[in-house]
């Protein structure tokens, strides 16, 4: 089976909106880097799944009652437990995938007005044309009737924007995690965050959109509880706080805020994910 199937676009180079660097990490409520089980928990039965010769795996799910829209999730061979790409495709013009106001079925002229002129167009055979941009991670398919039939994002960060971010700030991280706003908290948390507390491991089990609105996994509630009183720790006191580097083979260094005494939280691990340090682990 090849990646020219109806379910998956071929691997693309990074693309952009109007020649600006842009990385999109969420599509129809799911974030790149979330655990594979989130789609299964959200939609239930898998419509189709398979594996390509290069080791990439995929799963497809129907997401509309009338089967006019579905999503395809792809998983890279180096870690098939997390989402590497997300594709929203079909003919449903009512659902909002949360991508620049685009909806399936829009005429190509409207797509171009919103997203700009593509850097190149490639034939997708019976499925129409694939529109590729530069310096970002998304692409579109335009069907033979000249209408938008697919949006896809991939975990491919633009090479032009690979500068290592400044070291994470404990104060800024704590501010985001105590904001009281699920949206702000979500932006500070890695899609695959794990929280170790009370002899259990918590992680997001549903789509990001579902989690933000319902806190289905209890992540936000738990983070709020764990952060309570953490602002009383004196980060200038070496007996209370330290910031250390964690190095693992084949991975970028991570930074660890260590609470040495005076609080329930023991470690907050920060990982550089696509140019931004996010909370990767919390141990309490």
CSV table of C-alpha atoms in Angstrom, one decimal:
chain,number,residue,atom,x,y,z
A,1,UNK,CA,0.0,0.0,0.0
A,2,UNK,CA,1.3,3.5,-0.8
A,3,UNK,CA,0.7,6.9,0.7
A,4,UNK,CA,-1.4,7.8,-2.4
A,5,UNK,CA,-4.4,6.2,-0.8
A,6,UNK,CA,-7.5,8.1,0.0
A,7,UNK,CA,-6.6,8.1,3.6
A,8,UNK,CA,-3.1,9.7,3.6
A,9,UNK,CA,-1.2,12.4,1.9
A,10,UNK,CA,2.4,11.7,1.0
A,11,UNK,CA,5.0,13.1,3.3
A,12,UNK,CA,5.5,16.7,2.6
A,13,UNK,CA,8.2,19.2,3.3
A,14,UNK,CA,7.4,22.0,5.7
A,15,UNK,CA,5.1,24.8,4.4
A,16,UNK,CA,3.8,28.3,5.3
A,17,UNK,CA,1.1,30.9,5.1
A,18,UNK,CA,2.0,33.9,2.8
A,19,UNK,CA,5.7,33.1,3.1
A,20,UNK,CA,5.7,33.5,6.9
A,21,UNK,CA,7.1,30.7,9.1
A,22,UNK,CA,4.2,29.0,10.9
A,23,UNK,CA,3.8,25.8,12.8
A,24,UNK,CA,0.3,24.5,13.4
A,25,UNK,CA,0.0,21.9,16.2
A,26,UNK,CA,-3.8,21.4,16.4
A,27,UNK,CA,-6.5,20.2,14.0
A,28,UNK,CA,-10.1,19.5,14.7
A,29,UNK,CA,-9.4,19.5,18.4
A,30,UNK,CA,-6.4,17.1,18.4
A,31,UNK,CA,-2.8,18.1,19.0
A,32,UNK,CA,0.3,16.7,17.5
A,33,UNK,CA,2.2,14.6,20.1
A,34,UNK,CA,-0.9,13.4,22.0
A,35,UNK,CA,-1.0,9.8,22.8
A,36,UNK,CA,-2.4,7.4,20.2
A,37,UNK,CA,-5.2,6.2,22.6
A,38,UNK,CA,-6.8,9.7,22.5
A,39,UNK,CA,-8.3,9.1,19.1
A,40,UNK,CA,-9.6,5.7,20.1
A,41,UNK,CA,-11.1,7.0,23.3
A,42,UNK,CA,-12.7,9.9,21.4
A,43,UNK,CA,-14.2,8.0,18.4
A,44,UNK,CA,-14.3,4.4,19.4
A,45,UNK,CA,-14.1,2.0,16.5
A,46,UNK,CA,-11.2,2.3,14.0
A,47,UNK,CA,-12.5,2.5,10.4
A,48,UNK,CA,-9.2,1.4,8.9
A,49,UNK,CA,-5.6,1.0,10.0
A,50,UNK,CA,-2.4,-0.2,8.5
A,51,UNK,CA,1.4,0.2,8.2
A,52,UNK,CA,3.6,1.5,5.4
A,53,UNK,CA,6.9,0.1,4.1
A,54,UNK,CA,8.8,2.9,5.9
A,55,UNK,CA,7.3,1.9,9.3
A,56,UNK,CA,4.8,4.6,9.6
A,57,UNK,CA,1.4,3.5,10.9
A,58,UNK,CA,-2.0,5.0,10.5
A,59,UNK,CA,-5.6,4.8,11.8
A,60,UNK,CA,-8.7,6.3,10.3
A,61,UNK,CA,-11.9,7.2,12.2
A,62,UNK,CA,-15.3,8.4,11.1
A,63,UNK,CA,-16.0,11.7,12.9
A,64,UNK,CA,-19.5,12.7,11.5
A,65,UNK,CA,-22.7,10.7,12.0
A,66,UNK,CA,-23.4,10.7,8.2
A,67,UNK,CA,-19.8,9.5,7.4
A,68,UNK,CA,-19.0,12.7,5.4
A,69,UNK,CA,-15.9,13.5,7.5
A,70,UNK,CA,-13.2,11.4,8.9
A,71,UNK,CA,-9.8,11.8,10.5
A,72,UNK,CA,-6.5,10.0,9.9
A,73,UNK,CA,-3.8,9.8,12.4
A,74,UNK,CA,-0.3,8.8,11.5
A,75,UNK,CA,2.4,7.5,13.8
A,76,UNK,CA,6.2,7.6,13.2
A,77,UNK,CA,8.2,4.4,13.5
A,78,UNK,CA,10.4,5.8,16.2
A,79,UNK,CA,7.4,6.3,18.5
A,80,UNK,CA,4.1,4.7,17.3
A,81,UNK,CA,2.5,5.6,20.6
A,82,UNK,CA,2.1,9.3,19.8
A,83,UNK,CA,0.4,11.2,17.0
A,84,UNK,CA,2.8,12.3,14.2
A,85,UNK,CA,0.3,13.7,11.7
A,86,UNK,CA,-3.4,14.6,11.7
A,87,UNK,CA,-5.6,14.7,8.6
A,88,UNK,CA,-9.2,16.0,8.4
A,89,UNK,CA,-10.9,15.0,5.2
A,90,UNK,CA,-14.2,14.4,3.5
A,91,UNK,CA,-17.1,16.4,2.1
A,92,UNK,CA,-18.8,17.7,5.3
A,93,UNK,CA,-19.1,21.5,5.1
A,94,UNK,CA,-20.7,22.0,8.5
A,95,UNK,CA,-18.0,20.8,10.8
A,96,UNK,CA,-15.4,23.4,11.9
A,97,UNK,CA,-11.9,21.8,12.1
A,98,UNK,CA,-10.5,25.0,13.8
A,99,UNK,CA,-8.1,25.8,11.0
A,100,UNK,CA,-8.1,29.5,9.9
A,101,UNK,CA,-11.8,29.4,9.3
A,102,UNK,CA,-11.5,26.8,6.5
A,103,UNK,CA,-14.2,24.2,6.0
A,104,UNK,CA,-14.4,21.2,3.7
A,105,UNK,CA,-16.1,21.9,0.4
A,106,UNK,CA,-14.8,25.5,0.2
A,107,UNK,CA,-13.9,26.5,-3.4
A,108,UNK,CA,-10.2,26.7,-4.1
A,109,UNK,CA,-10.5,30.5,-4.6
A,110,UNK,CA,-11.7,30.9,-1.1
A,111,UNK,CA,-8.9,28.6,0.3
A,112,UNK,CA,-6.4,30.7,-1.6
A,113,UNK,CA,-7.9,34.0,-0.2
A,114,UNK,CA,-7.6,32.7,3.3
A,115,UNK,CA,-4.4,30.7,3.3
A,116,UNK,CA,-2.5,32.4,0.4
A,117,UNK,CA,-1.1,31.2,-2.8
A,118,UNK,CA,0.5,27.8,-2.5
A,119,UNK,CA,4.2,27.5,-3.2
A,120,UNK,CA,3.5,24.5,-5.4
A,121,UNK,CA,0.8,22.2,-6.6
A,122,UNK,CA,1.2,18.4,-7.1
A,123,UNK,CA,-1.2,16.1,-8.7
A,124,UNK,CA,-3.0,13.6,-6.4
A,125,UNK,CA,-4.5,11.7,-9.3
A,126,UNK,CA,-8.1,10.9,-8.8
A,127,UNK,CA,-8.2,13.0,-5.6
A,128,UNK,CA,-7.3,16.2,-7.4
A,129,UNK,CA,-4.3,18.4,-6.4
A,130,UNK,CA,-2.2,18.7,-3.3
A,131,UNK,CA,-1.3,22.3,-2.4
A,132,UNK,CA,2.1,22.7,-0.7
A,133,UNK,CA,3.4,25.8,1.0
A,134,UNK,CA,6.9,26.6,2.3
A,135,UNK,CA,8.3,26.9,5.8
A,136,UNK,CA,5.3,25.3,7.7
A,137,UNK,CA,3.8,22.0,8.4
A,138,UNK,CA,0.4,21.9,6.7
A,139,UNK,CA,-1.0,21.1,3.3
A,140,UNK,CA,-4.4,20.9,1.6
A,141,UNK,CA,-6.0,18.7,-1.1
A,142,UNK,CA,-8.3,20.2,-3.6
A,143,UNK,CA,-10.6,17.7,-5.3
A,144,UNK,CA,-11.4,17.4,-9.0
A,145,UNK,CA,-14.4,19.8,-8.6
A,146,UNK,CA,-12.1,22.5,-7.3
A,147,UNK,CA,-13.1,22.2,-3.6
A,148,UNK,CA,-11.2,21.7,-0.4
A,149,UNK,CA,-11.3,18.0,0.5
A,150,UNK,CA,-8.5,17.6,3.0
A,151,UNK,CA,-6.4,19.5,5.6
A,152,UNK,CA,-3.3,17.8,7.0
A,153,UNK,CA,-0.7,18.9,9.7
A,154,UNK,CA,2.5,17.0,10.5
A,155,UNK,CA,5.1,17.1,13.3
A,156,UNK,CA,7.7,18.6,11.0
A,157,UNK,CA,9.1,21.8,12.4
A,158,UNK,CA,10.4,24.3,9.8
A,159,UNK,CA,14.1,24.0,9.6
A,160,UNK,CA,14.4,27.8,9.2
A,161,UNK,CA,13.1,28.2,12.7
A,162,UNK,CA,15.2,25.7,14.7
A,163,UNK,CA,16.8,28.1,17.1
A,164,UNK,CA,16.9,26.7,20.6
A,165,UNK,CA,14.6,28.8,22.8
A,166,UNK,CA,15.8,30.5,25.9
A,167,UNK,CA,16.1,28.4,29.0
A,168,UNK,CA,12.7,27.8,30.7
A,169,UNK,CA,11.7,30.2,33.5
A,170,UNK,CA,10.3,28.8,36.7
A,171,UNK,CA,8.4,32.0,37.3
A,172,UNK,CA,6.8,32.1,33.9
A,173,UNK,CA,5.9,28.4,34.0
A,174,UNK,CA,4.3,28.7,37.4
A,175,UNK,CA,2.3,31.7,36.2
A,176,UNK,CA,0.9,29.8,33.3
A,177,UNK,CA,0.1,26.8,35.4
A,178,UNK,CA,-1.8,28.9,38.0
A,179,UNK,CA,-3.6,31.1,35.5
A,180,UNK,CA,-7.0,29.4,36.2
A,181,UNK,CA,-7.6,29.3,32.4
A,182,UNK,CA,-7.5,25.8,30.8
A,183,UNK,CA,-6.5,27.3,27.5
A,184,UNK,CA,-3.5,29.1,28.9
A,185,UNK,CA,-2.5,26.0,30.9
A,186,UNK,CA,-2.9,23.8,27.9
A,187,UNK,CA,-0.4,26.0,26.0
A,188,UNK,CA,2.2,25.4,28.7
A,189,UNK,CA,1.7,21.6,28.9
A,190,UNK,CA,3.3,19.2,26.4
A,191,UNK,CA,0.6,17.2,24.5
A,192,UNK,CA,2.1,14.0,26.0
A,193,UNK,CA,2.5,15.3,29.5
A,194,UNK,CA,2.7,12.7,32.3
A,195,UNK,CA,2.0,13.5,36.0
A,196,UNK,CA,3.2,11.1,38.6
A,197,UNK,CA,1.3,11.5,41.9
A,198,UNK,CA,-0.4,9.3,44.5
A,199,UNK,CA,1.0,6.2,42.9
A,200,UNK,CA,-0.7,6.8,39.6
A,201,UNK,CA,0.2,8.3,36.2
A,202,UNK,CA,-2.1,10.9,34.6
A,203,UNK,CA,-2.0,12.0,31.0
A,204,UNK,CA,-4.5,13.4,28.4
A,205,UNK,CA,-6.8,10.6,27.3
A,206,UNK,CA,-9.1,12.6,25.1
A,207,UNK,CA,-8.7,15.2,22.4
A,208,UNK,CA,-7.2,18.6,23.4
A,209,UNK,CA,-10.6,20.3,22.7
A,210,UNK,CA,-12.4,17.8,24.9
A,211,UNK,CA,-9.9,18.1,27.7
A,212,UNK,CA,-10.0,21.9,27.7
A,213,UNK,CA,-13.8,21.9,27.9
A,214,UNK,CA,-14.4,19.1,30.4
A,215,UNK,CA,-11.0,18.2,32.0
A,216,UNK,CA,-11.8,14.6,31.2
A,217,UNK,CA,-8.5,13.3,32.5
A,218,UNK,CA,-8.4,15.5,35.5
A,219,UNK,CA,-5.1,17.0,34.4
A,220,UNK,CA,-6.0,20.6,35.0
A,221,UNK,CA,-7.6,20.0,38.4
A,222,UNK,CA,-4.5,18.0,39.4
A,223,UNK,CA,-2.1,20.7,38.2
A,224,UNK,CA,-3.9,23.4,40.1
A,225,UNK,CA,-3.8,21.3,43.2
A,226,UNK,CA,-0.1,20.5,42.8
A,227,UNK,CA,0.9,24.1,42.1
A,228,UNK,CA,-0.9,25.5,45.2
A,229,UNK,CA,1.7,27.0,47.4
A,230,UNK,CA,4.6,26.4,45.0
A,231,UNK,CA,5.1,30.2,44.7
A,232,UNK,CA,6.3,30.1,48.4
A,233,UNK,CA,9.5,28.1,47.4
A,234,UNK,CA,12.5,30.4,47.4
A,235,UNK,CA,14.2,29.7,44.0
A,236,UNK,CA,17.3,31.6,45.2
A,237,UNK,CA,17.8,29.2,48.1
A,238,UNK,CA,19.9,26.3,47.0
A,239,UNK,CA,18.5,24.2,49.8
A,240,UNK,CA,15.0,24.6,48.4
A,241,UNK,CA,15.4,24.8,44.7
A,242,UNK,CA,17.7,23.8,41.8
A,243,UNK,CA,17.6,23.7,38.1
A,244,UNK,CA,19.4,20.9,36.4
A,245,UNK,CA,19.9,19.5,33.0
A,246,UNK,CA,18.7,16.0,32.1
A,247,UNK,CA,20.5,14.3,29.1
A,248,UNK,CA,19.3,11.2,27.3
A,249,UNK,CA,20.8,9.5,24.3
A,250,UNK,CA,19.4,10.7,21.0
A,251,UNK,CA,17.3,13.5,22.6
A,252,UNK,CA,17.7,17.2,23.2
A,253,UNK,CA,18.6,18.1,26.8
A,254,UNK,CA,15.6,18.7,29.1
A,255,UNK,CA,15.6,21.0,32.1
A,256,UNK,CA,14.4,20.0,35.5
A,257,UNK,CA,13.1,22.3,38.2
A,258,UNK,CA,13.8,20.4,41.4
A,259,UNK,CA,12.0,21.3,44.6
A,260,UNK,CA,14.3,20.0,47.3
A,261,UNK,CA,12.1,20.7,50.3
A,262,UNK,CA,9.1,22.6,51.4
A,263,UNK,CA,6.5,21.3,48.9
A,264,UNK,CA,4.7,18.2,47.6
A,265,UNK,CA,6.0,18.7,44.1
A,266,UNK,CA,9.5,17.3,43.6
A,267,UNK,CA,10.2,17.8,39.9
A,268,UNK,CA,8.9,19.7,36.9
A,269,UNK,CA,10.6,18.6,33.7
A,270,UNK,CA,10.7,21.0,30.7
A,271,UNK,CA,11.2,19.8,27.2
A,272,UNK,CA,11.9,21.8,24.0
A,273,UNK,CA,9.0,20.9,21.7
A,274,UNK,CA,9.1,22.7,18.3
A,275,UNK,CA,10.9,25.7,19.6
A,276,UNK,CA,9.2,26.1,23.0
A,277,UNK,CA,9.9,24.7,26.4
A,278,UNK,CA,6.8,22.9,27.7
A,279,UNK,CA,6.0,21.0,30.8
A,280,UNK,CA,6.8,17.3,30.0
A,281,UNK,CA,6.6,15.7,33.4
A,282,UNK,CA,5.5,16.6,36.9
A,283,UNK,CA,6.5,14.4,39.9
A,284,UNK,CA,4.9,14.8,43.3
